[in-house]
Rosetta silent file (secondary structure, phi, psi, omega in degrees, C-alpha in Angstrom):
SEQUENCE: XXXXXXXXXXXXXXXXXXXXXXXXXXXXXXXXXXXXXXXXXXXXXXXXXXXXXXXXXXXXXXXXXXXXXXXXXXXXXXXXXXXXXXXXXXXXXXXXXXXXXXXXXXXXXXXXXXXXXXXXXXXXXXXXXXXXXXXXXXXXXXXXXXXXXXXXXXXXXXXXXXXXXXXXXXXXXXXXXXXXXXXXXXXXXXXXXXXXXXXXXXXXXXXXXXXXXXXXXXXXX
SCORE:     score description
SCORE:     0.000 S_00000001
   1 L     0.000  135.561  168.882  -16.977    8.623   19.546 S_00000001
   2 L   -58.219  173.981  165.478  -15.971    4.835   17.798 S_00000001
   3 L   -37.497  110.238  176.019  -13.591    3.763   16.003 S_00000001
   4 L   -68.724  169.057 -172.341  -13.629    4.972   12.431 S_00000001
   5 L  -116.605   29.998 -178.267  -13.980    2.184   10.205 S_00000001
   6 L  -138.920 -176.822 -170.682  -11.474    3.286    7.680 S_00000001
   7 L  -154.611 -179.925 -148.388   -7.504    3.971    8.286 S_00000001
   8 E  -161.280   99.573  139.877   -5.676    6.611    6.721 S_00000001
   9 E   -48.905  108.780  167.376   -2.248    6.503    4.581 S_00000001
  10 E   -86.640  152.394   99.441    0.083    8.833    4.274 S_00000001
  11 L   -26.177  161.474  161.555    2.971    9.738    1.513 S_00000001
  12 L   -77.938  -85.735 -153.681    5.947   12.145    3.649 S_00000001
  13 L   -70.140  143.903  166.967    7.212   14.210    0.707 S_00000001
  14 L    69.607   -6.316  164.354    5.340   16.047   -0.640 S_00000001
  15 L  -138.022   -3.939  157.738    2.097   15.270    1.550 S_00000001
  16 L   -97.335  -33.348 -176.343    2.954   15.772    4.770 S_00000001
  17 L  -157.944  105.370  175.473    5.356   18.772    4.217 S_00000001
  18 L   -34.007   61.479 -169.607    5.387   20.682    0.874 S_00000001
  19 L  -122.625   40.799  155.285    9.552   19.778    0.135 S_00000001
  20 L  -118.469   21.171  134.934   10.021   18.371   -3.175 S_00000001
  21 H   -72.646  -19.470 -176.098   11.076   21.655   -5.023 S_00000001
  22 H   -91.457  -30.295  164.101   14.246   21.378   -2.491 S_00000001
  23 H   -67.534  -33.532  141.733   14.596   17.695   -3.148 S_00000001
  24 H   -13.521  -63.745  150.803   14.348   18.804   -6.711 S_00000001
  25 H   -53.830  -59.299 -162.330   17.210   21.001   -6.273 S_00000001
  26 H   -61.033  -13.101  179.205   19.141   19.009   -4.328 S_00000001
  27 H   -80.164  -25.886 -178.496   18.913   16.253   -7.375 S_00000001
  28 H   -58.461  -56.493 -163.993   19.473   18.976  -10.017 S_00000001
  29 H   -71.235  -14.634  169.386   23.004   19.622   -8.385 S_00000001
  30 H   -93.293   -8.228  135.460   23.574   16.368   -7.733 S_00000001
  31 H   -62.966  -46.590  165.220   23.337   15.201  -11.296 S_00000001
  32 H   -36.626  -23.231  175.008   24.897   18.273  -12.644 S_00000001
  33 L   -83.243   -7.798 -173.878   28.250   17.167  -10.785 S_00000001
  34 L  -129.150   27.985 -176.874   27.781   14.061  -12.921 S_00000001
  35 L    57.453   27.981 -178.270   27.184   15.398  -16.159 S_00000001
  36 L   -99.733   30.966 -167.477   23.392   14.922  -16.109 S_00000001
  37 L   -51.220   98.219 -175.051   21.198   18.014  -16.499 S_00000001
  38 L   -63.557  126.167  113.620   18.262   16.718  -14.528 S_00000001
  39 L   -39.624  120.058 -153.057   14.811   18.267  -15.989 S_00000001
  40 H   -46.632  -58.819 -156.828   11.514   18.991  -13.777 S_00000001
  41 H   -36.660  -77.275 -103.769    9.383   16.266  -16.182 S_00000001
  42 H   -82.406  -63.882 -179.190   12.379   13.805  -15.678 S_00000001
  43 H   -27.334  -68.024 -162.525   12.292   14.628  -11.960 S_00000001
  44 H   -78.120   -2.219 -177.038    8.543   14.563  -11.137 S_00000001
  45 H  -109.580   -5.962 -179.559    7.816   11.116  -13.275 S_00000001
  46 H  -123.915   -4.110  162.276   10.712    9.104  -12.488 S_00000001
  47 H  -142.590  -11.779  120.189   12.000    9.987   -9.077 S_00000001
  48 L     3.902   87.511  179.874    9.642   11.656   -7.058 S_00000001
  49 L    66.644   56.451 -177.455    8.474    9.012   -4.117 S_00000001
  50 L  -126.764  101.004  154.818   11.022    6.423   -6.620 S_00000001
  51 L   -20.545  150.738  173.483   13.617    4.385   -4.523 S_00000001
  52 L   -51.650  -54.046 -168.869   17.247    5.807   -5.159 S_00000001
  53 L  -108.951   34.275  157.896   18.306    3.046   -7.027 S_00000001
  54 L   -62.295  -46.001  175.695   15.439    2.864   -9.534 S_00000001
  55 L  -128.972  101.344  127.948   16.964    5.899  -11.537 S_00000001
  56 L  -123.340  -46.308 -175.192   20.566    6.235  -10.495 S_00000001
  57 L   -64.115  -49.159  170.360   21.361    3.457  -13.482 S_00000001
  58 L   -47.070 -109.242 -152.262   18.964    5.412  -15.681 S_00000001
  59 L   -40.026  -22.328 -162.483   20.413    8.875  -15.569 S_00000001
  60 L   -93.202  -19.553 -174.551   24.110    7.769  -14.707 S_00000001
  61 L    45.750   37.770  150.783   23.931    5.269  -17.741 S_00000001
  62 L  -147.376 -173.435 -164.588   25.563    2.765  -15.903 S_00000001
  63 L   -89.010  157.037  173.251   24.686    0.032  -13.413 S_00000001
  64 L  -107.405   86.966 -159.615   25.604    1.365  -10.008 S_00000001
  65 L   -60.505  156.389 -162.093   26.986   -1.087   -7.746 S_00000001
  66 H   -53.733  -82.710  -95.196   24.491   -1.862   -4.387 S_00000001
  67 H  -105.010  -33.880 -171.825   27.489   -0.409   -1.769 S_00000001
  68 H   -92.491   12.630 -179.806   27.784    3.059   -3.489 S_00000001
  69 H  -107.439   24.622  131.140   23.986    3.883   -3.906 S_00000001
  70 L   -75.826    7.901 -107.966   24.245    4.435    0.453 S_00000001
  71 L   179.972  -46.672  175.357   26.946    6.620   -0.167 S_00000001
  72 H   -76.070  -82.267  172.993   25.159    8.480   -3.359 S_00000001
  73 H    12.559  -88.526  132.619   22.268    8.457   -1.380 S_00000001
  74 H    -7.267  -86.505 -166.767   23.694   10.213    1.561 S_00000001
  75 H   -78.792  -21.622  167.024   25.232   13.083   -0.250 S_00000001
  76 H   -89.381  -36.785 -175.109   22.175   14.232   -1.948 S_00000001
  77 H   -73.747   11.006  147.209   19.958   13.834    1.056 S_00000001
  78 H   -65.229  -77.877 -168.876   22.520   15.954    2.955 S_00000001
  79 H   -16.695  -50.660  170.223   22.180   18.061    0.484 S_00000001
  80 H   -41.051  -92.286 -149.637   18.038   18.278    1.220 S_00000001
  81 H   -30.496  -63.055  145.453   18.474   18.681    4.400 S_00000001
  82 H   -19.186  -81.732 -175.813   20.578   21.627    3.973 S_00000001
  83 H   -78.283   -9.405 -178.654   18.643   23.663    1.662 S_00000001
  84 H   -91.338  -85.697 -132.294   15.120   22.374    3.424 S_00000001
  85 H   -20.996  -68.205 -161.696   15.981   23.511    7.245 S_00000001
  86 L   -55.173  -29.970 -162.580   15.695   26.856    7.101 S_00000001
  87 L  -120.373   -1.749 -167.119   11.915   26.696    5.330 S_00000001
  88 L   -51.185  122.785  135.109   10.778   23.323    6.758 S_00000001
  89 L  -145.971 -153.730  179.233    6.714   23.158    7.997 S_00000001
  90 L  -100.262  153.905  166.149    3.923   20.985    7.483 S_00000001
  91 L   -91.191  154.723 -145.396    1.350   21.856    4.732 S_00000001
  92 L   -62.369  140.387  171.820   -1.302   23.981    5.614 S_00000001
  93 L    85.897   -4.169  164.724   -4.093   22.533    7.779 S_00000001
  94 H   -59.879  -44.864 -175.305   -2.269   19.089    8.134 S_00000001
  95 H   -68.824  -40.653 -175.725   -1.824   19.115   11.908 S_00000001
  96 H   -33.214  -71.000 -170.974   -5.469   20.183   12.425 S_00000001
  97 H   -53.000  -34.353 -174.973   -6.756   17.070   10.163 S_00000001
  98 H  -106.004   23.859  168.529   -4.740   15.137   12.236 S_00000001
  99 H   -57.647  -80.330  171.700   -6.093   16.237   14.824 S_00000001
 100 H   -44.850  -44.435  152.341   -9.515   15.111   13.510 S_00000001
 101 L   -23.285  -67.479 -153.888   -7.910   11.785   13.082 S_00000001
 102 L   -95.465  -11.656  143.920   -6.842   11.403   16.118 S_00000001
 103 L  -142.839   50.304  153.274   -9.868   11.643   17.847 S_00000001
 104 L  -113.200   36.698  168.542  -12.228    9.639   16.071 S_00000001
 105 L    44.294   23.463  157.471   -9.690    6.907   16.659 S_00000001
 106 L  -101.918  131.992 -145.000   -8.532    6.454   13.375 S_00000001
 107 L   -59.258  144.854  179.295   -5.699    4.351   12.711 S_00000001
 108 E  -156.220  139.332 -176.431   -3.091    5.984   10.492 S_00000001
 109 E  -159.446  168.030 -156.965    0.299    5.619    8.924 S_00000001
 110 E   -91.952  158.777  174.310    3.204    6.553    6.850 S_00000001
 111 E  -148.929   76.572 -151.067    3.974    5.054    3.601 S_00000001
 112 L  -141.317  169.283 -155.477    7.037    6.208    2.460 S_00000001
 113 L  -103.153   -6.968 -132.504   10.231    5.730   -0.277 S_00000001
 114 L   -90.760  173.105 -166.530   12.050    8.703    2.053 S_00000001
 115 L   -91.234  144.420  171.801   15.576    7.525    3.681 S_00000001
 116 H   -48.816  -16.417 -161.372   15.328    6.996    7.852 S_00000001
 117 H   -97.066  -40.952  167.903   17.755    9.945    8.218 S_00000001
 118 H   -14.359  -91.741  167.790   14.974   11.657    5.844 S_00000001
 119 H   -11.006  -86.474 -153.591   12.075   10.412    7.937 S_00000001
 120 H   -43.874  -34.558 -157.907   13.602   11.581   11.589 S_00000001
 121 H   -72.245  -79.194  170.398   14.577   14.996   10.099 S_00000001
 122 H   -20.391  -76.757 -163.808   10.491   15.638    8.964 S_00000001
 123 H   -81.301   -5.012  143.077    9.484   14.230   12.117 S_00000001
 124 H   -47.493  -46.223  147.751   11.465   15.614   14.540 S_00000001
 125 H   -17.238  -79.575 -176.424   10.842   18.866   13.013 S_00000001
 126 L  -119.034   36.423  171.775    7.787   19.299   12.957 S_00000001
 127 L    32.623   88.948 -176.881    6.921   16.709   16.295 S_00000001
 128 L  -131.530    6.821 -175.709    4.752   14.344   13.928 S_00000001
 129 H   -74.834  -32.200 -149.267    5.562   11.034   16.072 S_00000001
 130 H  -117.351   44.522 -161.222    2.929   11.023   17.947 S_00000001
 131 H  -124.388   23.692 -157.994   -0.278   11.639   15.556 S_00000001
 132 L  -142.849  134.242  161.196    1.044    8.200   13.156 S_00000001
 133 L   -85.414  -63.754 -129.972    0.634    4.283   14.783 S_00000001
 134 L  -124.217  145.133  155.714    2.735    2.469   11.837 S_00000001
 135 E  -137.734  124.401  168.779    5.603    3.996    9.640 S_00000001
 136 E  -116.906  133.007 -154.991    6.481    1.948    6.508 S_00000001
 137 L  -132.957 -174.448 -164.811    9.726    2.709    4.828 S_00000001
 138 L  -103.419 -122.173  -60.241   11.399    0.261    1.471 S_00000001
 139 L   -82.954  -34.920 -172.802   13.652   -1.475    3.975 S_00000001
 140 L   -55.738  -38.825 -160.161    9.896   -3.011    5.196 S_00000001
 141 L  -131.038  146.239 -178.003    9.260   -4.354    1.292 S_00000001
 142 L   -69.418  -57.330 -160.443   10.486   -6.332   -1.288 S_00000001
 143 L  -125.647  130.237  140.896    9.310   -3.557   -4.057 S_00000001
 144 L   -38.627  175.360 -170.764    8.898    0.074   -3.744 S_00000001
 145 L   -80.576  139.177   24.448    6.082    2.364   -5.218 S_00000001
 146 L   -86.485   -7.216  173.639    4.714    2.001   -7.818 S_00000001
 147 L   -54.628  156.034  179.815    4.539   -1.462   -6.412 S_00000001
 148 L   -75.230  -25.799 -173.765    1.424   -1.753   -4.072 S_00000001
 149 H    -8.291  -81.916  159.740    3.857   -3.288   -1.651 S_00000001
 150 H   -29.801  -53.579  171.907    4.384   -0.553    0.798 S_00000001
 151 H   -42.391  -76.950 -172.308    0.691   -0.080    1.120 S_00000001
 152 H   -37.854  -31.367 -177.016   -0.140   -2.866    1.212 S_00000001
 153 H   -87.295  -13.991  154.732    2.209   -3.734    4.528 S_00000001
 154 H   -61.581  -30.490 -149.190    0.765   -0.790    5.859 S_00000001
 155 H   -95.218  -74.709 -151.997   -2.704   -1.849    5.893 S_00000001
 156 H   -39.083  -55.992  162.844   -1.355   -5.423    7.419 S_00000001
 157 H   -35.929  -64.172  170.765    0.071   -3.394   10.300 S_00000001
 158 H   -53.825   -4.052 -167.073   -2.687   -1.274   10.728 S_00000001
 159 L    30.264   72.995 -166.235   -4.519   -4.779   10.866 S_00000001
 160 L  -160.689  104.299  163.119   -7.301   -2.824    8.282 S_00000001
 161 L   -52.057  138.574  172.210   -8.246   -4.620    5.004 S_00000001
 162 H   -16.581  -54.480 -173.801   -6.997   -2.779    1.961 S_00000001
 163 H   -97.239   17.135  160.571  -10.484   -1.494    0.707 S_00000001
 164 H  -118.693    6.003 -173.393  -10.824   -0.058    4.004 S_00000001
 165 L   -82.595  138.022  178.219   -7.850    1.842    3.362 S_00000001
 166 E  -128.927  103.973  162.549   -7.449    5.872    2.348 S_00000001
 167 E   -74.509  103.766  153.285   -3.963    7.082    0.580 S_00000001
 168 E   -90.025  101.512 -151.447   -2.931   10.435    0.542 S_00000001
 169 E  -139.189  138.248  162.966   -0.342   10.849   -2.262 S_00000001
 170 L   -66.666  -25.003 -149.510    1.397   13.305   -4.441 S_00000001
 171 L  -146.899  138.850  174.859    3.530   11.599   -6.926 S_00000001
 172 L   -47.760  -85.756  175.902    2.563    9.493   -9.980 S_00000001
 173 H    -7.123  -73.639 -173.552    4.438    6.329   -8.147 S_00000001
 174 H  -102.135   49.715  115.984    2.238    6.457   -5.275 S_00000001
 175 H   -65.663  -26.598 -151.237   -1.275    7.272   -6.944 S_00000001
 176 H  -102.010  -55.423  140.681   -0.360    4.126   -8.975 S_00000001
 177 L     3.673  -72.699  178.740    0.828    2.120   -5.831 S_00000001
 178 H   -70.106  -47.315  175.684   -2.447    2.891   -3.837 S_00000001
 179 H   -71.189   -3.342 -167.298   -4.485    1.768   -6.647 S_00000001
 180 H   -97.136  -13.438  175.298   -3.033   -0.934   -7.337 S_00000001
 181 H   -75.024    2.759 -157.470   -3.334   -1.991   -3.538 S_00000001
 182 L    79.236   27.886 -144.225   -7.153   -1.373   -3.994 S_00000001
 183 L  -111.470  176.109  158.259   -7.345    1.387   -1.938 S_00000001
 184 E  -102.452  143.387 -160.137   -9.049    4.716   -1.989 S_00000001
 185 L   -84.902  169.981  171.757   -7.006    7.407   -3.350 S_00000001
 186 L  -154.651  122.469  158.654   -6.665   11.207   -2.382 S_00000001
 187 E   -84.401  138.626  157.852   -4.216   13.371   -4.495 S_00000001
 188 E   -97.622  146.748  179.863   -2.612   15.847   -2.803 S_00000001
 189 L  -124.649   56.827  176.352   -1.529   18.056   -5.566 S_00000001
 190 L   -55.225  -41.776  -92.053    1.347   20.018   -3.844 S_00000001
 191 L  -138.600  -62.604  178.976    3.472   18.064   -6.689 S_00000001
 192 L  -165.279  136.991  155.170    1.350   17.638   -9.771 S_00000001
 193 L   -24.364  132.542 -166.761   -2.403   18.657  -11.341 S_00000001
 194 L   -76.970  -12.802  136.066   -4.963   16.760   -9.979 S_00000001
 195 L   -35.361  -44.188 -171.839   -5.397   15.692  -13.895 S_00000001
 196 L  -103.488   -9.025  179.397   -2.397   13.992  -14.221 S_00000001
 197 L  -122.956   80.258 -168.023   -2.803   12.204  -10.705 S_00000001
 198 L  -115.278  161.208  -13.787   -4.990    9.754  -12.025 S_00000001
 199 L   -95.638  145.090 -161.555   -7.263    8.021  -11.251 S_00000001
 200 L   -95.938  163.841  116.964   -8.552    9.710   -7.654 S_00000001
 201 L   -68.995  -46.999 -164.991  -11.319    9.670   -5.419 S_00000001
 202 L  -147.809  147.310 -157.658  -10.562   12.988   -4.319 S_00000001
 203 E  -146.842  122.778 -177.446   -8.516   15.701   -4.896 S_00000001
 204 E  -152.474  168.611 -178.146   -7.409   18.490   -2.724 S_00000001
 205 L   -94.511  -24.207 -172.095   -4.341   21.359   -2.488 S_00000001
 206 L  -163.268 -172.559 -175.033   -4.088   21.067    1.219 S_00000001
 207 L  -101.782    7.970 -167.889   -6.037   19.835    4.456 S_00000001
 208 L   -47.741  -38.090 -178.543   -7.929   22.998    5.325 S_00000001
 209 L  -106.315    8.319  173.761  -11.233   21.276    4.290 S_00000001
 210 L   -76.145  135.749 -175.969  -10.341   17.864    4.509 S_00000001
 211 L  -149.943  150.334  168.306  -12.306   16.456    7.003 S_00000001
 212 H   -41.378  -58.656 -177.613  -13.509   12.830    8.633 S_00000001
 213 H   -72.655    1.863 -166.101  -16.809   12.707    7.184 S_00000001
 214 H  -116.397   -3.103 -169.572  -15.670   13.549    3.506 S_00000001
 215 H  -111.242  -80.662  167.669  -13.211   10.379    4.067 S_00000001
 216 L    -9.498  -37.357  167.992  -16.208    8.510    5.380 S_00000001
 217 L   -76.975  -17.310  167.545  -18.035    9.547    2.394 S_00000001
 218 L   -67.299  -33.277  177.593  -15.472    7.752   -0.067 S_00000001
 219 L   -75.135   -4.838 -171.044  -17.028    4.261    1.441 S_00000001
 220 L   -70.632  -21.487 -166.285  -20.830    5.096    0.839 S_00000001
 221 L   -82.253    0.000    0.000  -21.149    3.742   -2.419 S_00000001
C-alpha cells in the first residue's frame, strides 16, 4: 500500500494517554502549598497543554523569575509522575490506530507543551518510540500552543504542507493552535465536550473506530 497523503499530529496529555485528572491533582496541591486553590475551569482553560510559565505569574500574582520556573516545574511534575505510575496506559484503541498508521506509511508526530522528563516517562511506559517519526516539544519553538508554532514545526519536519496535516487534540490551547496552523482538527474529548472543542472536523472519545479512511475522508471536500 502507498504512502498516505496526509500526516498525523498528535497532543501527549490527554491524547495519547488519558492523565490530566492526575496532572490536575498534582497542580491542585501544588498551588494549595502556595495559597492558591486551583479550580477544574481554571485548570482545563488556562493550563492544560499551556507552557509552565504562561500561568505561574497568573495564579502566583507575581512575575516568576526564568531560573525558578525549572525548579517549580520539576516539583509538580514529580509530583505527576508519582500519582500517574501506578494507573499509567494508553487510551483505548490508540496502539491499534497506530498500528493502522503505521502501515499505510503515514508520517506522524508528537506535538507537545509536556516537559522531556514528562515525554520519556509516557514513552517509555507504554514503548510509544517507535510508532512516532518527529517529536516536537516548546524548547523546538519560539511560542507555545495556542500559538500554531509547534504545529506548524511539526509539519516542516514531517516535510508535509500544513493543510495536509491532521491534529489530534484535547485541550482548548491545542484545538486553537491546530487551527490556526490550518490544519484539520480531531478532538479527542478525554478532557473536554466535543462542544466546547471548537471548531472540529471530527470528534471522537477514543480510537476504537478511528480509522485511515475516515482521516482520508477529512481531505475529500
Amino acid at each position: 500500500m502507498g504512502r498516505s497523503a496526509f500526516a498525523v499530529i498528535f497532543d501527549m496529555d490527554g491524547t495519547l494517554l488519558d492523565n490530566n485528572p492526575y496532572h490536575y491533582k498534582a497542580w491542585v496541591e501544588f498551588y494549595k502549598k502556595r495559597g492558591y486553590n486551583l479550580t477544574e475551569q481554571d485548570y482545563l482553560q488556562n493550563i492544560s497543554g499551556v507552557p509552565i510559565r504562561s500561568h505561574l505569574n497568573r495564579f502566583l500574582g507575581k512575575l516568576v523569575e526564568e531560573e525558578q520556573i525549572a525548579q517549580l516545574s520539576e516539583e509538580k511534575e514529580s509530583l505527576y509522575r508519582k500519582l500517574y505510575e501506578p494507573y499509567i496506559k494508553p487510551i483505548d484503541g490508540l496502539i491499534s490506530f497506530l498500528k493502522q498508521l503505521k502501515e499505510t506509511s503515514t508520517k506522524t508526530a508528537i506535538a507537545t507543551s509536556a516537559t522531556a522528563e514528562n515525554m520519556k516517562f509516557a514513552m517509555d511506559h507504554l514503548n510509544l518510540w517507535p510508532w512516532f517519526d518527529e517529536i516536537v516539544d516548546t524548547t523546538q519553538v519560539e511560542n507555545g500552543k495556542p500559538a500554531p508554532d509547534i504545529f506548524l514545526k511539526a509539519a516542516e519536519k514531517l516535510e508535509t504542507a500544513p493543510e495536509k496535516c491532521v491534529v489530534i487534540e484535547d485541550s482548548f490551547a491545542g484545538i486553537n493552535g491546530a487551527n490556526a496552523a490550518d490544519m484539520k482538527v480531531i478532538a479527542i474529548t478525554t478532557s473536554n465536550t466535543a462542544e466546547t472543542l471548537v471548531p472540529h472536523s471530527l470528534a471522537v472519545s477514543n480510537y476504537n473506530n478511528l480509522t485511515v479512511e475516515k482521516l482520508a475522508g477529512l481531505f475529500s471536500d
